[in-house]
XYZ file of C-alpha atoms in Angstrom:
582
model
C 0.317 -25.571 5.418
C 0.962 -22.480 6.869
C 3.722 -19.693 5.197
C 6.394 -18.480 6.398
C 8.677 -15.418 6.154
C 12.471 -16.248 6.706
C 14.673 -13.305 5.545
C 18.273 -12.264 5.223
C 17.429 -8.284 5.859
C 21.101 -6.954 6.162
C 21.682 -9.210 2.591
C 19.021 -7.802 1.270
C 17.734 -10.887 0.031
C 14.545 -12.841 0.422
C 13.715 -16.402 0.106
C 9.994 -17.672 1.874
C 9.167 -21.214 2.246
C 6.683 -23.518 4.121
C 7.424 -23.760 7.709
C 7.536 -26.864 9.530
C 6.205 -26.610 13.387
C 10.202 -26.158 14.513
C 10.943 -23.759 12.544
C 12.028 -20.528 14.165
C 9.939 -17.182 13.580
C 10.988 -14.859 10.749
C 14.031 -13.438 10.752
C 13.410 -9.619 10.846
C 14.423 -6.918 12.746
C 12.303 -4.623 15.160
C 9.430 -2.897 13.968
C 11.283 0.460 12.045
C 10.107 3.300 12.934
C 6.936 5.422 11.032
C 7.518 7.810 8.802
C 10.998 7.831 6.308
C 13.121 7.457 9.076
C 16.407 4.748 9.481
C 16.225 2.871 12.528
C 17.796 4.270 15.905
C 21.855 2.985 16.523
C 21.142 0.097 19.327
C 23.458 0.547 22.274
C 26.341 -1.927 21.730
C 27.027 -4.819 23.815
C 30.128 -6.180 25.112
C 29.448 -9.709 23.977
C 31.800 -12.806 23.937
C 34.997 -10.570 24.956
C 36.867 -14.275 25.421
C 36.475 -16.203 21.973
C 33.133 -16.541 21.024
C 29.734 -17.359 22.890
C 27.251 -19.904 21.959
C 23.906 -20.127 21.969
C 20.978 -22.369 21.029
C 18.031 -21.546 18.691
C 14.228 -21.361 20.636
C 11.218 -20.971 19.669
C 10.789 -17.394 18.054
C 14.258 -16.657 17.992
C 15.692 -15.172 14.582
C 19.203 -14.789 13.590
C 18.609 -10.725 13.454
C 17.031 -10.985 16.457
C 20.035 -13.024 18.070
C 22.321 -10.647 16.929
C 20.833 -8.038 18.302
C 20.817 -9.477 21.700
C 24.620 -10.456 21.178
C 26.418 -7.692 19.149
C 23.405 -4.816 19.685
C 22.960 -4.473 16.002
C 20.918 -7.496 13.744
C 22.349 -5.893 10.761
C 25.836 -8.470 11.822
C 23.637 -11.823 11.319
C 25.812 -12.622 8.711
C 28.731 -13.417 11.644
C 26.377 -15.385 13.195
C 25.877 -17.687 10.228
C 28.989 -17.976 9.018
C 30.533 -19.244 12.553
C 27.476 -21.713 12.571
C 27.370 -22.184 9.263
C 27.521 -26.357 9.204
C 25.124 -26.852 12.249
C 22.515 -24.391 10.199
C 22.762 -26.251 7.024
C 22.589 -29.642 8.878
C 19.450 -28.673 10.681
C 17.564 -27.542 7.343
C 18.380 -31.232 5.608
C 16.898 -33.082 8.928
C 13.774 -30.632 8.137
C 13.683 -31.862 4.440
C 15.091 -28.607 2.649
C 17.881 -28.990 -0.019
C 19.939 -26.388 2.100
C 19.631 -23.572 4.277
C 19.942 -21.824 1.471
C 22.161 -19.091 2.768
C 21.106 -18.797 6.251
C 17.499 -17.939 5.586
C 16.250 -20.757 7.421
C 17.208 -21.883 11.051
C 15.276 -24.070 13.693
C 15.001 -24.357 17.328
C 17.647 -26.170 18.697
C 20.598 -25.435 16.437
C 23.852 -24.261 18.001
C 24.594 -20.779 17.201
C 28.387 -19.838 17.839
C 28.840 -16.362 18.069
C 32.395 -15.147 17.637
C 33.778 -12.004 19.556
C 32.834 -9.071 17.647
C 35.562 -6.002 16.933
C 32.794 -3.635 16.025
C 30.403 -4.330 18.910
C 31.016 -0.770 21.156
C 33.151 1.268 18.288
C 33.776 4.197 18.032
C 31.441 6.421 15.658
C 32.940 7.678 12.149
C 33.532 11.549 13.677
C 35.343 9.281 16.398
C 37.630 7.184 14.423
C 38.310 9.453 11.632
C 40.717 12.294 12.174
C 39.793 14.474 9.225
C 36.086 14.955 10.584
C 37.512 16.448 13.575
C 40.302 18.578 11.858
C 37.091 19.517 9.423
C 34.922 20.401 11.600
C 37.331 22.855 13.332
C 38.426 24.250 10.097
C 34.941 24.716 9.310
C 34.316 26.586 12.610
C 37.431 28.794 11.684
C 36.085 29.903 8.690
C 32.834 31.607 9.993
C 30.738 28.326 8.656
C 28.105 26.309 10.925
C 27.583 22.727 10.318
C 24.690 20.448 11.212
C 25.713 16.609 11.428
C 23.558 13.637 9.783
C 24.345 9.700 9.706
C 24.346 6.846 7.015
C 22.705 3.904 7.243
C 20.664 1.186 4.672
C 17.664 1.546 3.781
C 15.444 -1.214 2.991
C 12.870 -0.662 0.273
C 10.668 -3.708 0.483
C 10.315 -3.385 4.455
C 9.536 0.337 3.867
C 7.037 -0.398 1.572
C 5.926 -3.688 3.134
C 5.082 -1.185 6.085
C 3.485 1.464 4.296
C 5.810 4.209 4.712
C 6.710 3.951 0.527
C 4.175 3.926 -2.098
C 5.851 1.226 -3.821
C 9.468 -0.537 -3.671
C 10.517 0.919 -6.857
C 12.595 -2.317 -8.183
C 15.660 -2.094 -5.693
C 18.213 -4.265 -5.910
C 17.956 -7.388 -3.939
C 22.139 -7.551 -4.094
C 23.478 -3.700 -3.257
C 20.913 -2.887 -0.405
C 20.954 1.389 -0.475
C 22.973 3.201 1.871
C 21.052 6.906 2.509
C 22.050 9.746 3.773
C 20.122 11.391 6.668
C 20.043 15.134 7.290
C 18.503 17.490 9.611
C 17.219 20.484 8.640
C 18.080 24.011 9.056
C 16.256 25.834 11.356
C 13.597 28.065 9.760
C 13.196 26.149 6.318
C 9.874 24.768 4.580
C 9.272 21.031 6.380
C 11.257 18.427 4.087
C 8.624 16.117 2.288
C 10.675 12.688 3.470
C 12.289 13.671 6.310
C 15.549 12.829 7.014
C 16.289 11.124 3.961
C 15.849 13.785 1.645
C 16.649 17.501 1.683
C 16.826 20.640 0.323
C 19.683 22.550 -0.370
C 20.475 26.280 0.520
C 21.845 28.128 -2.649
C 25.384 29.061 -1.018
C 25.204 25.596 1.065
C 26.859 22.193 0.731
C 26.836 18.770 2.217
C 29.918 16.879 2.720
C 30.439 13.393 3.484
C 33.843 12.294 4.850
C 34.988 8.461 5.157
C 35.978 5.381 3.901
C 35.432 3.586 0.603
C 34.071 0.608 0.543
C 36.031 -2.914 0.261
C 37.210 -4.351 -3.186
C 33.841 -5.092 -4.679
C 32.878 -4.852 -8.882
C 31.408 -1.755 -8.423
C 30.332 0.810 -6.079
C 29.014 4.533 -6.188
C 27.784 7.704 -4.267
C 25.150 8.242 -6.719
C 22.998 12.234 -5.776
C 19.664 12.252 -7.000
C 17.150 15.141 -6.576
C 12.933 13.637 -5.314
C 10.024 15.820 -6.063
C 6.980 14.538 -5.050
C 6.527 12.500 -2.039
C 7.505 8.854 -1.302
C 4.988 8.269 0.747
C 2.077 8.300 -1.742
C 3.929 8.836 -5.111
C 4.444 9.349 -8.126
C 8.224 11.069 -7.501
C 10.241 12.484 -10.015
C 13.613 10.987 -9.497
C 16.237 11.887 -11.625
C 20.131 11.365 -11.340
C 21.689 14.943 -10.811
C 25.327 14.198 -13.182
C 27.447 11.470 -13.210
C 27.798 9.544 -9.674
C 31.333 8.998 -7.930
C 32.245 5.571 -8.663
C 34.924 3.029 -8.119
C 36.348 4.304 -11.783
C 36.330 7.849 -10.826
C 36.832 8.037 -7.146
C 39.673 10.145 -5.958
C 40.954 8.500 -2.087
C 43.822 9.643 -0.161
C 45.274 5.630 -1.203
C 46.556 4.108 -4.010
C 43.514 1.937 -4.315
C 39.673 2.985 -4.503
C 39.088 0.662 -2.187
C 39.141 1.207 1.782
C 40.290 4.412 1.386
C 39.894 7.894 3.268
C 38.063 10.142 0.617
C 35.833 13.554 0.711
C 32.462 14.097 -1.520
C 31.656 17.922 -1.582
C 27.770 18.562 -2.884
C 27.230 22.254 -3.814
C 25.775 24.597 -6.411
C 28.219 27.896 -5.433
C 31.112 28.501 -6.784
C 32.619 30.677 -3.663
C 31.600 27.543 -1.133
C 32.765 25.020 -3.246
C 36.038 26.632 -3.452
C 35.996 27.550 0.623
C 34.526 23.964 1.211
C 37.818 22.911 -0.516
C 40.597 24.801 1.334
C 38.815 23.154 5.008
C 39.396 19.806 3.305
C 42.675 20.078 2.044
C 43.935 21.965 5.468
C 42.124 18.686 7.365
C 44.298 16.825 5.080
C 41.870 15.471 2.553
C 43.554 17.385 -0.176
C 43.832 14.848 -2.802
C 40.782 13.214 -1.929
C 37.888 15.645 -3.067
C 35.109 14.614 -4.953
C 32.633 16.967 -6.161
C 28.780 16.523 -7.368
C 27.441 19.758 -8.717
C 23.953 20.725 -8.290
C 23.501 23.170 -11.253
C 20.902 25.882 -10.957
C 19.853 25.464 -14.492
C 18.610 22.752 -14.119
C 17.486 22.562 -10.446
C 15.593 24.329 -8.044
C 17.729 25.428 -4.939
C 16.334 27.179 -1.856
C 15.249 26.240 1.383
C 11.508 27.253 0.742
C 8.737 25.315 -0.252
C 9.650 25.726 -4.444
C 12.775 24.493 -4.085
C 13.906 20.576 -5.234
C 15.180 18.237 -2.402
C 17.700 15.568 -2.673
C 18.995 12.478 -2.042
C 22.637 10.832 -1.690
C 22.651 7.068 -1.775
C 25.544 4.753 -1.980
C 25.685 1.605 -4.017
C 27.641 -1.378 -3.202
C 27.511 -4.235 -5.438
C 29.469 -7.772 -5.689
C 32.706 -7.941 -3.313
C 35.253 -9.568 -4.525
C 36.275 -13.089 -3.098
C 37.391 -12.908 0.360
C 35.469 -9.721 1.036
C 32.011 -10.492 1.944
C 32.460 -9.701 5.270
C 34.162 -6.713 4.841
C 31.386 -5.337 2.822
C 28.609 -6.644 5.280
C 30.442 -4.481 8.221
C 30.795 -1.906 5.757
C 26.934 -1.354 5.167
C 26.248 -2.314 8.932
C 28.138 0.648 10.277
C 28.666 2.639 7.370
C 32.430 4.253 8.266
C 31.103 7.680 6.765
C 30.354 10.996 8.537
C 27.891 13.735 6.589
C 27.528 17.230 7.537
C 26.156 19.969 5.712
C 28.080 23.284 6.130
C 26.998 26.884 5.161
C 28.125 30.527 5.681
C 27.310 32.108 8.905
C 25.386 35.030 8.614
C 24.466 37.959 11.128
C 20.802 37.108 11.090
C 19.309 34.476 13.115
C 17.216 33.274 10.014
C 19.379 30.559 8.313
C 17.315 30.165 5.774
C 18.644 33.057 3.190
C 21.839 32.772 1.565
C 25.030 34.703 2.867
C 27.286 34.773 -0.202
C 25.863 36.509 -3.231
C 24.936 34.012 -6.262
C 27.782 32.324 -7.837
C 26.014 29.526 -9.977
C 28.357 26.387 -10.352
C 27.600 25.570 -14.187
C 26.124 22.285 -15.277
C 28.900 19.531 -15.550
C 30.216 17.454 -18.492
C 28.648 14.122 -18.679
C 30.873 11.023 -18.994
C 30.477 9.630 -22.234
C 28.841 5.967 -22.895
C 29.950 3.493 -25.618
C 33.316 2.742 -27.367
C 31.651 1.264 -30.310
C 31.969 -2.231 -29.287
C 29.051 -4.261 -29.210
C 28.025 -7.624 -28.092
C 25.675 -8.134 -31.547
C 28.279 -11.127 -32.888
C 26.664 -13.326 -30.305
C 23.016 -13.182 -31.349
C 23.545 -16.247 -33.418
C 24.671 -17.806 -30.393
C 22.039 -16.403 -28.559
C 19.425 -17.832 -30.802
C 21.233 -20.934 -30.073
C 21.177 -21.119 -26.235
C 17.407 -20.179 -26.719
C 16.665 -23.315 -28.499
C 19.045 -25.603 -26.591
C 17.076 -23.797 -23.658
C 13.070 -25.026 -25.319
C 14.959 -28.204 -25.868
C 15.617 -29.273 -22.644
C 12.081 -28.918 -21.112
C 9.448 -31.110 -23.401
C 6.901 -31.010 -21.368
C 6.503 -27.754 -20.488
C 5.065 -24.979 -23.398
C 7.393 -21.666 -23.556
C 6.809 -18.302 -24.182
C 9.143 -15.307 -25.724
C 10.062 -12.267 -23.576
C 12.488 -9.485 -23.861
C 13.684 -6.782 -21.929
C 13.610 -3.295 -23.033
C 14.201 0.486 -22.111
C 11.753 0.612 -19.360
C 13.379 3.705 -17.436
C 14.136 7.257 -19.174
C 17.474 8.473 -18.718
C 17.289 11.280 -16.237
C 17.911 14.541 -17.722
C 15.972 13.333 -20.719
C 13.189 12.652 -17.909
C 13.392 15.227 -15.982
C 12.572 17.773 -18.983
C 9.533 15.785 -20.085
C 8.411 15.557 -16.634
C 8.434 11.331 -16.143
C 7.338 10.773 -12.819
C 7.813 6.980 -11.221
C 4.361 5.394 -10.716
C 4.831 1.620 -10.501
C 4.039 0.117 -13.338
C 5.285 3.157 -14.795
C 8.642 3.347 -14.695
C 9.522 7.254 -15.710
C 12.898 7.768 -14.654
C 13.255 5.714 -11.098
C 16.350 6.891 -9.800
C 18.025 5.400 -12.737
C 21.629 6.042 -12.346
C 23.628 7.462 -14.754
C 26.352 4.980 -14.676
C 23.448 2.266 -15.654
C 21.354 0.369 -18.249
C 18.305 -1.257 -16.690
C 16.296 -3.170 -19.213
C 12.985 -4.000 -17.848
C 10.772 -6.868 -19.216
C 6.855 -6.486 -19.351
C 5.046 -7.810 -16.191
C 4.206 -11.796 -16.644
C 2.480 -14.740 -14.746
C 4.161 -17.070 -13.061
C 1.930 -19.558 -10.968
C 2.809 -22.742 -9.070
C 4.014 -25.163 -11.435
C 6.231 -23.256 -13.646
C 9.533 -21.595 -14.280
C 11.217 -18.527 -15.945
C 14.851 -19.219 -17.825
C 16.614 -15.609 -17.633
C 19.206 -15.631 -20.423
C 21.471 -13.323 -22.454
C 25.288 -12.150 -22.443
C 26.921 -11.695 -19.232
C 27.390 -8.274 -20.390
C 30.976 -8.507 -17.495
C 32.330 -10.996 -19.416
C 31.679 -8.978 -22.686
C 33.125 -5.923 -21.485
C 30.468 -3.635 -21.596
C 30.014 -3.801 -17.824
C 31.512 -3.980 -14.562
C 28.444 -5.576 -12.922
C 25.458 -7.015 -14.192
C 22.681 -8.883 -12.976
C 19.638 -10.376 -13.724
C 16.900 -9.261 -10.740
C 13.000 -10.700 -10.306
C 10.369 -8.504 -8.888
C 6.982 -9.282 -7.435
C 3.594 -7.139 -8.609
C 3.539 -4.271 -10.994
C 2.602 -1.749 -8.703
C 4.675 -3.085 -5.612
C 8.169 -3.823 -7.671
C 9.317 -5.565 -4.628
C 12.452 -7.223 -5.078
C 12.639 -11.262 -4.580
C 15.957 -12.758 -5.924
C 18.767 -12.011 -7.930
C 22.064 -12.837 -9.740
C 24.949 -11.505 -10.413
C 27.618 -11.750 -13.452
C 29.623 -14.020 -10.696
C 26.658 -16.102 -10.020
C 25.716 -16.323 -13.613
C 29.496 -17.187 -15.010
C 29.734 -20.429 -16.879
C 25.931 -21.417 -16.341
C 25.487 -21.810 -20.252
C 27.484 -24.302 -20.698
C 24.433 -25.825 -19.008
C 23.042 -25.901 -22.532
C 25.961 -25.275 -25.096
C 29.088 -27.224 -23.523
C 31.133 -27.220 -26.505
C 30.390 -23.642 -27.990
C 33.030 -21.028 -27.694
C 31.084 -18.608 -26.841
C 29.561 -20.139 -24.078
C 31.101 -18.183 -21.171
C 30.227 -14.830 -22.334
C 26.540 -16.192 -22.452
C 23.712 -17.288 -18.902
C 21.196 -19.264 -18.327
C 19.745 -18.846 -15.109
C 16.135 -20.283 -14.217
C 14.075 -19.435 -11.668
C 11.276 -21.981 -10.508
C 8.203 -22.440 -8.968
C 7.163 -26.310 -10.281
C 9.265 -27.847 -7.640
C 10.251 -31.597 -8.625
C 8.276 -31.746 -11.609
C 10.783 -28.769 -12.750
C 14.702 -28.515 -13.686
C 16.493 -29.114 -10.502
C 20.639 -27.788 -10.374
C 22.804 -25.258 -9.257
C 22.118 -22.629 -11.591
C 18.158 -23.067 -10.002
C 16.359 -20.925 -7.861
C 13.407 -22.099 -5.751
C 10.901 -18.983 -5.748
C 8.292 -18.665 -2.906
C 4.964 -20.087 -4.424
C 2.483 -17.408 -6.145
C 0.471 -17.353 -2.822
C 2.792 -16.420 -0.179
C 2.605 -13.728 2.090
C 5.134 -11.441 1.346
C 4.863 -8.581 3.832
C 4.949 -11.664 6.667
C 8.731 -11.457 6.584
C 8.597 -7.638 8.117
C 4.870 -8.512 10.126
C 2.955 -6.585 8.037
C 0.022 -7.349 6.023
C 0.073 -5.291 2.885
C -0.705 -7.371 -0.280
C 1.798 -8.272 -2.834
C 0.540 -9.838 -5.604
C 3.565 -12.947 -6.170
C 1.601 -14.209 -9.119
C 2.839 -11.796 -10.987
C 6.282 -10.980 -12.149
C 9.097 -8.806 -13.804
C 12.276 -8.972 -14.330
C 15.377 -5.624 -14.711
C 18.586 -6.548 -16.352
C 21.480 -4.100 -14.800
C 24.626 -3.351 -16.884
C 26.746 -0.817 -14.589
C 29.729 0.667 -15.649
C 31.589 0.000 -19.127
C 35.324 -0.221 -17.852
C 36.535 1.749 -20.343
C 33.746 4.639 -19.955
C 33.100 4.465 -16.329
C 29.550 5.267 -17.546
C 26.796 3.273 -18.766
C 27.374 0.867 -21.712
C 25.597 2.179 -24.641
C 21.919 0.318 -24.706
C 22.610 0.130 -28.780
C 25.758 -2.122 -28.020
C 23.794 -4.477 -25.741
C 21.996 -8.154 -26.816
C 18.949 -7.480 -24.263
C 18.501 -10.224 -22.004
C 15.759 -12.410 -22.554
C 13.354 -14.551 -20.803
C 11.597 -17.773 -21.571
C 8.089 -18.349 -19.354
C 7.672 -22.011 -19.142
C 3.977 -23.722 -18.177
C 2.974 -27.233 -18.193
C 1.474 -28.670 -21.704
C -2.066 -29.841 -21.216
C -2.450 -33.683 -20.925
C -3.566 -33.812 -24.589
C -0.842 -32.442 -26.142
């Protein structure tokens, strides 16, 4: 039977699964463009102005596709499921599935109600928000220029999938990456992944003026510095400080969330300081954030020595009643960078204007209150067995996760470079723990049980998940859960223990009937599916084998990362079918 590739791109999540003759085509978006590069803004349509339009599934059609079409953008499928929601979930039963599981499989013929659309046509972030414009007039005032970039996601497993990333460098499936993308100034050594990293002149500094995100369990504008190239790899990818979080943020509301706010990037003292008056005069006074980039430790410049950067935003878990919110919010990103730097008399913008005036290195936030979530390894040991228990015909195997990615300043001195399967220091952000388990097998005809504290529950995080990954050298993400998801599942296994809810079970399965079937299931693609089919490309992924990162972001108390010490690793249990004999 032939495979197919149906994907929820904008949700960055991915579920493949045989395709009967009706089914529609994978749901992707457009080719992306070569090279490091977000996609183009599509011209916005004026679609359904009077209620909502409706149309019907063909042949080929895709709900990214049909959104396109509609709304100009297929990052807004989402609205399109959600008004059609019953008719989509009705159509995959006729076909034999146990749901649509999400929208990630439609057929031809199914209604598809498309409701008017506020954001189809508005107005860009330097548009809509009034302290860009009073900004970038204060900024022309002062004797600065400024270059503009834009925001958008960017999607790790179709960037890899079509060639333009060595490897998808375990993202996660649940808070799809928004990136920053910058020009750059005129004269300077060629950025190695244009636009989405950059270099930073030494009296220079990017800002990035907008919104918040909505309420969610954690997000983050998380600056990182990339040396090396993601093309071909290995990078070095370190965390530079502490990102802005939803603990930390400071907004121009009472809230974190939806809120205007300013994040000022610099390593000079006497910009950081100018950069600062602008914003406050554009009326952003209370709202500055500030990420140092300390020349001890880094390499500024514009020249060919000199580190580059990246700014990426994290979004992670709305809360209820604010999916939608946050799938507008990482469709059109309400955000506006521009990187800002004294004018000088020459017309070589590469040298500085200002004499030095190193910012010094920041303060880290400290992790770990001394609480841990130890107490529960009897229970633990418990769920484990409960967990064998339940499946006699199937043999298990032991894993645990461990400290698979070097914290980053730790990393960057000893030089840890990211090389799927070696981790090094991967981006890992400073507000996280990201246990890693070894790579494992997993062929048709088994299942994995994920299962540990649901470190939320246990206070040591404000989001935590538990993520699979396909091949070791890929580390392209397939599925995921989150502490929400995960909430209450091992009572699956230990109904009457009290300790049950800060405890999860999840399993994720490949032996179809002849495995555990229930909500807290998920149906992988088999080991020999196409992978790269989703995005049409043909670059191997091998699905056999697999990997799993536990995430613990955020201790509310720290607003850091929970101390690893204080955390019962999560565990997994690999389960394959006994032999006849035994």
């Amino acid at each position: 039977m032939a495979v197919t590739a149906v994907s929820g791109i904008a949700a960055g999540c991915t579920v493949l699964c045989p395709a009967p003759t009706a089914l529609a085509r994978p749901m992707t978006a457009a080719p992306a463009p070569t090279a490091l590069t977000a996609p183009p803004p599509l011209p916005a349509k004026d679609a359904a102005n009077d209620g909502e339009d409706v149309r019907t599934v063909t042949d080929g059609d895709t709900l990214w596709s049909m959104a396109e079409e509609i709304y100009g953008s297929g990052a807004k499928w989402p609205d399109l499921y959600r008004a059609s929601r019953d008719g989509i979930e009705k159509a995959a039963r006729a076909h034999g599935f146990p749901s649509d599981d999400d929208g990630h499989r439609i057929f031809a013929g199914t209604a598809i109600h498309a409701p008017a659309s506020p954001r189809a046509g508005a107005a860009t972030p330097d548009r809509a928000d009034p302290h860009v414009a009073r900004f970038q007039r204060q900024v022309a005032q002062s004797g600065y220029v400024s270059q503009s970039g834009s925001e958008a996601v960017f999607d790790l497993n179709r960037r890899y999938c079509e060639g333009t990333l060595f490897s998808g460098m375990w993202p996660n499936p649940q808070s799809p990456y928004i990136v920053t993308n910058l020009p750059e100034v005129p004269g300077q050594t060629a950025n190695t992944n244009p636009p989405v990293t950059w270099r930073l002149r030494e009296d220079e500094a990017v800002v990035l003026i907008g919104t918040t995100p909505p309420p969610e369990a954690y997000f983050s504008f998380d600056l990182t510095m990339v040396r090396g190239s993601l093309h071909t790899g290995p990078v070095l990818w370190p965390a530079v400080g502490d990102p802005v979080n939803r603990g930390t943020v400071k907004t121009a509301g009472p809230t974190p969330f939806g809120q205007p706010f300013a994040l000022v990037i610099t390593g000079h003292e006497r910009t950081r300081a100018e950069v600062h008056e602008m914003l406050a005069a554009s009326g952003l006074g209370g709202a500055i954030n500030d990420a140092t980039v300390p020349s001890a430790m880094f390499r500024l410049g514009l020249g060919e020595d000199a580190d580059q950067f990246l700014l990426g935003i994290r979004t992670a878990a709305p809360e209820p009643g604010f999916e939608k919110a946050l799938d507008d919010y990482r469709a059109a990103p309400p955000l506006q960078i521009l990187r800002v730097r004294p004018k000088g008399a020459s017309a070589d913008q590469t040298k500085p204007v200002y004499a030095p005036a190193p910012l010094p290195v920041p303060r880290l936030r400290t992790a770990g209150t001394g609480a841990t979530e130890l107490d529960l390894n009897p229970s633990l040991q418990e769920l484990r067995q409960r967990i064998i228990d339940a499946h006699p015909g199937f043999e298990a195997r032991d894993m645990v996760t461990e400290r698979g990615f070097e914290q980053s300043y730790p990393g960057l001195q000893s030089n840890k470079v990211i090389d799927p399967p070696t981790p090094g220091i991967g981006a890992l952000s400073n507000d996280a723990d990201d246990p890693l388990s070894p790579s494992f097998s997993l062929p048709d005809g088994s299942f994995v049980v994920a299962y540990g504290t649901n470190h939320v529950a246990t206070r040591q995080a404000s989001y935590s998940s538990i993520s699979l990954y396909a091949d070791e050298e890929a580390a392209v993400s397939v599925t995921a859960k989150n502490h929400r998801d995960l909430r209450g599942t091992a009572r699956d296994y230990l109904p009457d223990s009290p300790d049950a809810d800060k405890l999860y079970a999840w399993t994720f399965s490949r032996a179809g009937d002849a495995g555990p079937t229930g909500p807290h299931v998920t149906e992988l693609p088999s080991a020999g599916t196409d992978f790269c089919a989703q995005y049409g490309a043909d670059r191997p992924v091998d699905m056999s084998r697999m990997q799993a990162v536990a995430r613990a972001y955020m201790q509310p108390e720290t607003l850091t990362h929970p101390a690893l010490s204080s955390l019962l690793l999560d565990r997994l249990l690999v389960f394959t079918p006994k032999s006849k004999s035994e």
